[in-house]
Short mmCIF file of N, CA and C and ligand atoms in Angstrom, two decimals:
data_model
loop_
_atom_site.label_atom_id
_atom_site.label_comp_id
_atom_site.label_asym_id
_atom_site.label_seq_id
_atom_site.Cartn_x
_atom_site.Cartn_y
_atom_site.Cartn_z
N MET G 35 131.62 70.78 -29.52
CA MET G 35 130.71 70.87 -28.33
C MET G 35 130.23 69.45 -27.94
N THR G 36 130.21 69.20 -26.67
CA THR G 36 129.70 67.87 -26.26
C THR G 36 128.21 67.87 -26.19
N LYS G 37 127.68 66.73 -26.63
CA LYS G 37 126.20 66.58 -26.67
C LYS G 37 125.67 66.55 -25.22
N PRO G 38 124.57 67.26 -24.92
CA PRO G 38 124.04 67.15 -23.56
C PRO G 38 123.56 65.74 -23.29
N ALA G 39 123.69 65.33 -22.04
CA ALA G 39 123.29 63.93 -21.68
C ALA G 39 121.79 63.82 -21.87
N ALA G 40 121.39 62.64 -22.37
CA ALA G 40 119.97 62.39 -22.57
C ALA G 40 119.29 62.28 -21.19
N PRO G 41 118.07 62.75 -21.03
CA PRO G 41 117.40 62.60 -19.76
C PRO G 41 117.19 61.09 -19.46
N PRO G 42 117.18 60.72 -18.20
CA PRO G 42 117.00 59.28 -17.90
C PRO G 42 115.65 58.76 -18.42
N THR G 43 115.66 57.54 -18.82
CA THR G 43 114.40 56.94 -19.29
C THR G 43 113.49 56.68 -18.07
N LEU G 44 112.23 56.45 -18.39
CA LEU G 44 111.26 56.10 -17.30
C LEU G 44 111.76 54.90 -16.52
N PHE G 45 112.30 53.89 -17.24
CA PHE G 45 112.75 52.71 -16.52
C PHE G 45 114.01 52.96 -15.71
N GLU G 46 114.89 53.82 -16.21
CA GLU G 46 116.09 54.20 -15.38
C GLU G 46 115.64 54.84 -14.10
N ARG G 47 114.58 55.65 -14.20
CA ARG G 47 114.06 56.35 -13.00
C ARG G 47 113.42 55.33 -12.03
N ILE G 48 112.79 54.31 -12.57
CA ILE G 48 112.23 53.25 -11.71
C ILE G 48 113.37 52.47 -11.05
N ILE G 49 114.41 52.15 -11.85
CA ILE G 49 115.54 51.43 -11.30
C ILE G 49 116.23 52.22 -10.18
N ALA G 50 116.27 53.52 -10.34
CA ALA G 50 116.88 54.42 -9.30
C ALA G 50 115.94 54.75 -8.19
N ARG G 51 114.72 54.13 -8.20
CA ARG G 51 113.71 54.38 -7.16
C ARG G 51 113.22 55.84 -7.12
N GLU G 52 113.33 56.52 -8.27
CA GLU G 52 112.83 57.88 -8.34
C GLU G 52 111.34 57.86 -8.67
N ILE G 53 110.88 56.81 -9.28
CA ILE G 53 109.43 56.63 -9.60
C ILE G 53 109.05 55.28 -9.01
N PRO G 54 107.94 55.24 -8.29
CA PRO G 54 107.54 53.95 -7.68
C PRO G 54 107.06 52.94 -8.71
N ALA G 55 107.30 51.71 -8.43
CA ALA G 55 106.79 50.65 -9.28
C ALA G 55 106.73 49.40 -8.43
N GLU G 56 105.86 48.47 -8.83
CA GLU G 56 105.78 47.18 -8.10
C GLU G 56 106.88 46.26 -8.64
N ILE G 57 107.91 46.13 -7.89
CA ILE G 57 109.07 45.32 -8.33
C ILE G 57 108.85 43.86 -7.94
N VAL G 58 108.92 42.95 -8.95
CA VAL G 58 108.68 41.55 -8.67
C VAL G 58 109.97 40.75 -8.72
N TYR G 59 111.05 41.32 -9.26
CA TYR G 59 112.30 40.63 -9.39
C TYR G 59 113.41 41.65 -9.57
N GLU G 60 114.56 41.39 -8.97
CA GLU G 60 115.70 42.23 -9.23
C GLU G 60 116.99 41.44 -8.99
N ASP G 61 117.94 41.62 -9.91
CA ASP G 61 119.30 41.13 -9.63
C ASP G 61 120.27 42.21 -10.13
N GLU G 62 121.54 41.87 -10.23
CA GLU G 62 122.56 42.87 -10.60
C GLU G 62 122.27 43.58 -11.91
N GLY G 63 121.73 42.78 -12.85
CA GLY G 63 121.61 43.30 -14.21
C GLY G 63 120.22 43.62 -14.65
N TYR G 64 119.20 43.19 -13.95
CA TYR G 64 117.81 43.26 -14.43
C TYR G 64 116.87 43.63 -13.33
N ILE G 65 115.73 44.22 -13.77
CA ILE G 65 114.63 44.42 -12.82
C ILE G 65 113.37 44.00 -13.57
N ALA G 66 112.41 43.50 -12.80
CA ALA G 66 111.11 43.17 -13.41
C ALA G 66 110.03 43.85 -12.57
N ILE G 67 109.10 44.48 -13.24
CA ILE G 67 108.03 45.21 -12.57
C ILE G 67 106.66 44.80 -13.13
N LYS G 68 105.63 45.12 -12.35
CA LYS G 68 104.29 44.92 -12.92
C LYS G 68 103.99 46.10 -13.81
N ASP G 69 103.39 45.81 -15.00
CA ASP G 69 103.00 46.89 -15.91
C ASP G 69 101.89 47.69 -15.28
N ILE G 70 101.98 49.00 -15.41
CA ILE G 70 101.00 49.91 -14.77
C ILE G 70 99.63 49.84 -15.46
N ALA G 71 99.61 49.42 -16.69
CA ALA G 71 98.34 49.28 -17.44
C ALA G 71 98.30 47.90 -18.07
N PRO G 72 98.02 46.88 -17.25
CA PRO G 72 98.15 45.52 -17.68
C PRO G 72 97.20 45.14 -18.84
N LYS G 73 97.79 44.46 -19.83
CA LYS G 73 97.00 43.99 -20.96
C LYS G 73 96.73 42.47 -20.87
N ALA G 74 96.98 41.91 -19.72
CA ALA G 74 96.69 40.52 -19.45
C ALA G 74 96.56 40.38 -17.93
N PRO G 75 95.96 39.28 -17.44
CA PRO G 75 95.85 39.11 -15.96
C PRO G 75 97.20 39.20 -15.29
N VAL G 76 98.23 38.69 -15.88
CA VAL G 76 99.62 38.89 -15.41
C VAL G 76 100.36 39.64 -16.52
N HIS G 77 100.90 40.77 -16.23
CA HIS G 77 101.67 41.53 -17.25
C HIS G 77 102.85 42.16 -16.51
N LEU G 78 104.03 41.61 -16.81
CA LEU G 78 105.28 42.06 -16.20
C LEU G 78 106.20 42.65 -17.28
N LEU G 79 107.10 43.46 -16.88
CA LEU G 79 108.12 44.00 -17.78
C LEU G 79 109.48 43.62 -17.26
N VAL G 80 110.29 43.00 -18.09
CA VAL G 80 111.66 42.60 -17.69
C VAL G 80 112.62 43.59 -18.39
N ILE G 81 113.39 44.25 -17.56
CA ILE G 81 114.14 45.44 -18.05
C ILE G 81 115.62 45.31 -17.66
N PRO G 82 116.51 45.36 -18.67
CA PRO G 82 117.94 45.37 -18.32
C PRO G 82 118.33 46.70 -17.71
N LYS G 83 119.23 46.65 -16.74
CA LYS G 83 119.64 47.92 -16.10
C LYS G 83 120.56 48.73 -17.01
N THR G 84 121.27 48.04 -17.90
CA THR G 84 122.12 48.74 -18.88
C THR G 84 121.23 49.23 -20.00
N LEU G 85 121.31 50.49 -20.28
CA LEU G 85 120.41 51.07 -21.27
C LEU G 85 120.76 50.73 -22.72
N SER G 86 119.77 50.18 -23.43
CA SER G 86 119.78 50.19 -24.87
C SER G 86 118.36 50.68 -25.20
N THR G 87 118.21 51.40 -26.28
CA THR G 87 116.90 52.02 -26.51
C THR G 87 115.88 51.02 -27.09
N ARG G 88 116.43 50.06 -27.89
CA ARG G 88 115.51 49.07 -28.50
C ARG G 88 116.23 47.77 -28.68
N LEU G 89 115.45 46.70 -28.80
CA LEU G 89 116.03 45.32 -28.80
C LEU G 89 117.13 45.19 -29.86
N ASP G 90 116.91 45.73 -31.04
CA ASP G 90 117.87 45.50 -32.11
C ASP G 90 119.12 46.32 -32.00
N GLU G 91 119.23 47.06 -30.91
CA GLU G 91 120.48 47.76 -30.65
C GLU G 91 121.47 46.82 -29.98
N ILE G 92 120.94 45.74 -29.41
CA ILE G 92 121.81 44.75 -28.75
C ILE G 92 122.36 43.81 -29.79
N SER G 93 123.66 43.83 -30.01
CA SER G 93 124.25 43.02 -31.06
C SER G 93 125.02 41.84 -30.51
N ASP G 94 125.13 41.78 -29.20
CA ASP G 94 125.94 40.75 -28.60
C ASP G 94 124.99 39.55 -28.16
N ALA G 95 125.32 38.40 -28.64
CA ALA G 95 124.43 37.22 -28.40
C ALA G 95 124.29 36.92 -26.94
N ALA G 96 125.39 37.07 -26.18
CA ALA G 96 125.33 36.76 -24.75
C ALA G 96 124.43 37.72 -24.00
N THR G 97 124.45 38.98 -24.37
CA THR G 97 123.60 40.00 -23.72
C THR G 97 122.13 39.72 -24.07
N LEU G 98 121.89 39.45 -25.34
CA LEU G 98 120.53 39.18 -25.78
C LEU G 98 120.04 37.87 -25.11
N GLY G 99 120.88 36.89 -25.07
CA GLY G 99 120.52 35.61 -24.46
C GLY G 99 120.22 35.78 -23.01
N GLN G 100 121.02 36.51 -22.30
CA GLN G 100 120.81 36.69 -20.83
C GLN G 100 119.49 37.46 -20.57
N LEU G 101 119.20 38.40 -21.43
CA LEU G 101 117.89 39.14 -21.29
C LEU G 101 116.73 38.12 -21.42
N TYR G 102 116.80 37.26 -22.43
CA TYR G 102 115.70 36.26 -22.57
C TYR G 102 115.69 35.24 -21.46
N LEU G 103 116.86 34.82 -21.03
CA LEU G 103 116.89 33.85 -19.91
C LEU G 103 116.28 34.45 -18.66
N THR G 104 116.54 35.74 -18.45
CA THR G 104 115.93 36.42 -17.28
C THR G 104 114.43 36.52 -17.44
N ALA G 105 114.00 36.85 -18.66
CA ALA G 105 112.55 36.96 -18.88
C ALA G 105 111.85 35.60 -18.64
N ILE G 106 112.50 34.55 -19.08
CA ILE G 106 111.94 33.19 -18.86
C ILE G 106 111.90 32.87 -17.33
N LYS G 107 112.99 33.21 -16.65
CA LYS G 107 113.06 32.94 -15.24
C LYS G 107 111.91 33.69 -14.50
N VAL G 108 111.76 34.97 -14.81
CA VAL G 108 110.71 35.76 -14.17
C VAL G 108 109.33 35.22 -14.55
N ALA G 109 109.17 34.90 -15.81
CA ALA G 109 107.85 34.37 -16.28
C ALA G 109 107.50 33.07 -15.50
N ARG G 110 108.49 32.19 -15.33
CA ARG G 110 108.22 30.91 -14.68
C ARG G 110 108.01 31.05 -13.18
N GLN G 111 108.40 32.18 -12.62
CA GLN G 111 108.11 32.42 -11.20
C GLN G 111 106.62 32.74 -11.04
N HIS G 112 105.95 33.14 -12.07
CA HIS G 112 104.57 33.59 -11.96
C HIS G 112 103.58 32.74 -12.77
N LEU G 113 104.08 32.12 -13.82
CA LEU G 113 103.16 31.49 -14.81
C LEU G 113 103.75 30.15 -15.27
N GLU G 114 102.82 29.27 -15.68
CA GLU G 114 103.27 28.00 -16.29
C GLU G 114 103.44 28.24 -17.78
N ASP G 115 102.42 28.87 -18.39
CA ASP G 115 102.48 29.20 -19.79
C ASP G 115 102.40 30.73 -19.94
N TYR G 116 102.97 31.25 -20.93
CA TYR G 116 103.07 32.71 -21.06
C TYR G 116 103.43 33.13 -22.46
N ARG G 117 103.34 34.42 -22.68
CA ARG G 117 103.76 35.02 -23.97
C ARG G 117 104.78 36.06 -23.68
N LEU G 118 105.88 36.03 -24.45
CA LEU G 118 106.89 37.09 -24.38
C LEU G 118 106.70 37.98 -25.58
N VAL G 119 106.67 39.27 -25.39
CA VAL G 119 106.48 40.24 -26.46
C VAL G 119 107.51 41.33 -26.33
N VAL G 120 108.10 41.70 -27.47
CA VAL G 120 108.98 42.87 -27.54
C VAL G 120 108.50 43.78 -28.63
N ASN G 121 108.17 45.01 -28.31
CA ASN G 121 107.79 45.99 -29.29
C ASN G 121 109.08 46.73 -29.67
N VAL G 122 109.35 46.78 -30.96
CA VAL G 122 110.63 47.39 -31.42
C VAL G 122 110.35 48.61 -32.28
N GLY G 123 110.60 49.79 -31.77
CA GLY G 123 110.39 51.02 -32.49
C GLY G 123 108.93 51.46 -32.45
N LYS G 124 108.76 52.77 -32.75
CA LYS G 124 107.43 53.38 -32.67
C LYS G 124 106.40 52.58 -33.48
N GLY G 125 106.79 52.21 -34.73
CA GLY G 125 105.89 51.48 -35.59
C GLY G 125 105.58 50.07 -35.05
N GLY G 126 106.42 49.57 -34.20
CA GLY G 126 106.23 48.27 -33.60
C GLY G 126 105.49 48.35 -32.26
N GLY G 127 105.06 49.59 -31.92
CA GLY G 127 104.26 49.73 -30.71
C GLY G 127 105.09 50.12 -29.49
N GLN G 128 106.38 50.41 -29.66
CA GLN G 128 107.21 50.73 -28.50
C GLN G 128 106.96 52.16 -28.05
N GLU G 129 106.71 52.30 -26.77
CA GLU G 129 106.46 53.62 -26.19
C GLU G 129 107.56 54.07 -25.27
N VAL G 130 108.21 53.16 -24.63
CA VAL G 130 109.28 53.48 -23.72
C VAL G 130 110.59 52.98 -24.37
N PHE G 131 111.46 53.97 -24.65
CA PHE G 131 112.67 53.63 -25.41
C PHE G 131 113.84 53.25 -24.49
N HIS G 132 113.58 52.15 -23.82
CA HIS G 132 114.53 51.45 -22.97
C HIS G 132 114.12 49.99 -23.10
N THR G 133 114.96 49.22 -23.76
CA THR G 133 114.60 47.84 -24.12
C THR G 133 113.96 47.07 -22.94
N HIS G 134 112.88 46.39 -23.25
CA HIS G 134 112.21 45.55 -22.23
C HIS G 134 111.42 44.46 -22.89
N ILE G 135 111.17 43.40 -22.15
CA ILE G 135 110.34 42.31 -22.62
C ILE G 135 109.10 42.24 -21.81
N HIS G 136 107.96 42.18 -22.48
CA HIS G 136 106.68 42.01 -21.83
C HIS G 136 106.49 40.51 -21.54
N VAL G 137 106.09 40.19 -20.33
CA VAL G 137 105.68 38.81 -19.98
C VAL G 137 104.18 38.88 -19.71
N LEU G 138 103.45 38.14 -20.51
CA LEU G 138 101.97 38.19 -20.44
C LEU G 138 101.42 36.79 -20.21
N GLY G 139 100.38 36.69 -19.40
CA GLY G 139 99.72 35.41 -19.24
C GLY G 139 98.64 35.45 -18.19
N GLY G 140 98.19 34.25 -17.84
CA GLY G 140 97.15 34.15 -16.83
C GLY G 140 95.72 34.19 -17.35
N TRP G 141 95.57 34.09 -18.70
CA TRP G 141 94.20 34.14 -19.23
C TRP G 141 93.44 32.91 -18.90
N GLU G 142 92.16 33.07 -18.63
CA GLU G 142 91.26 31.93 -18.41
C GLU G 142 91.12 31.21 -19.71
N GLY G 143 91.38 29.92 -19.72
CA GLY G 143 91.16 29.15 -20.96
C GLY G 143 92.24 29.36 -22.02
N GLY G 144 93.35 29.94 -21.63
CA GLY G 144 94.46 30.11 -22.57
C GLY G 144 94.51 31.45 -23.24
N SER G 145 95.53 31.64 -24.00
CA SER G 145 95.81 32.91 -24.64
C SER G 145 94.77 33.33 -25.64
N PRO G 146 94.37 34.60 -25.66
CA PRO G 146 93.44 35.05 -26.67
C PRO G 146 94.09 35.03 -28.05
N VAL G 147 93.33 34.97 -29.08
CA VAL G 147 93.90 35.00 -30.45
C VAL G 147 94.59 36.33 -30.71
N GLY G 148 95.62 36.34 -31.49
CA GLY G 148 96.25 37.59 -31.83
C GLY G 148 97.53 37.79 -31.08
N PHE G 149 98.25 38.81 -31.47
CA PHE G 149 99.58 39.05 -30.92
C PHE G 149 99.70 40.41 -30.25
N GLY G 150 98.61 41.12 -30.07
CA GLY G 150 98.68 42.44 -29.44
C GLY G 150 99.09 42.30 -27.99
N ALA G 151 99.95 43.19 -27.52
CA ALA G 151 100.34 43.17 -26.12
C ALA G 151 99.23 43.81 -25.29
P1 LIG K 497 106.15 49.49 -24.87
O1 LIG K 497 104.94 50.00 -25.51
O2 LIG K 497 106.56 48.12 -25.43
O3 LIG K 497 107.30 50.50 -24.87
O4 LIG K 497 105.77 49.19 -23.37
C1 LIG K 497 105.82 50.13 -22.38
C2 LIG K 497 104.99 49.63 -21.23
O5 LIG K 497 105.29 50.36 -20.08
C3 LIG K 497 103.48 49.79 -21.45
O6 LIG K 497 102.85 48.52 -21.39
C4 LIG K 497 103.04 50.69 -20.28
O7 LIG K 497 101.75 50.32 -19.77
C5 LIG K 497 104.16 50.46 -19.31
N1 LIG K 497 104.38 51.58 -18.35
C6 LIG K 497 104.36 52.92 -18.61
N2 LIG K 497 104.61 53.61 -17.47
C7 LIG K 497 104.80 52.68 -16.49
C8 LIG K 497 105.08 52.78 -15.09
N3 LIG K 497 105.25 53.96 -14.47
N4 LIG K 497 105.19 51.62 -14.39
C9 LIG K 497 104.99 50.42 -14.99
N5 LIG K 497 104.74 50.28 -16.30
C10 LIG K 497 104.61 51.39 -17.04
#
C-alpha cells in the first residue's frame, strides 16, 4: 500500500499563497517572510522551497551552503549585524517542521545576552 501524502507544511502553504504572510524576499529556491510572532525588532524566516523537515536532513554541502548564503543576503538587506538561529527538532525548539533559518536583529544597543530565538 502506498503511504498517503503528508499534508503540506505551513511554509509550503505560505509559498503557495494559501496562507498570507509578509514576504520580504523571494527567488526560485527560497522565500523569506516576517515572523508572525517576532522575538526581536527584526525577525525574518528564510525558507527553502524544497522541503526538508529539519536542517540535519540536508546532507549536501551545496544545498546547505546556498541556504546560508541566502539567509546572509536577506539579513544584509535589512540589518548590519544580526543573529542566525536554526532550531533543530522538538527538543531544539523547532515548531514548524520545514527547515528554516531565523534572522534576528535590530536590538537597541546590540544583541541581548543568551541564545533564545
Ligand atoms: P521554529 O520554532 O524554529 O520552528 O520557528 C517557527 C517560527 O514560525 C516561529 O518563530 C513562529 O512565530 C513562526 N510562525 C508560525 N506561524 C507563522 C505564520 N503564519 N507566519 C509567519 N511566521 C509564523
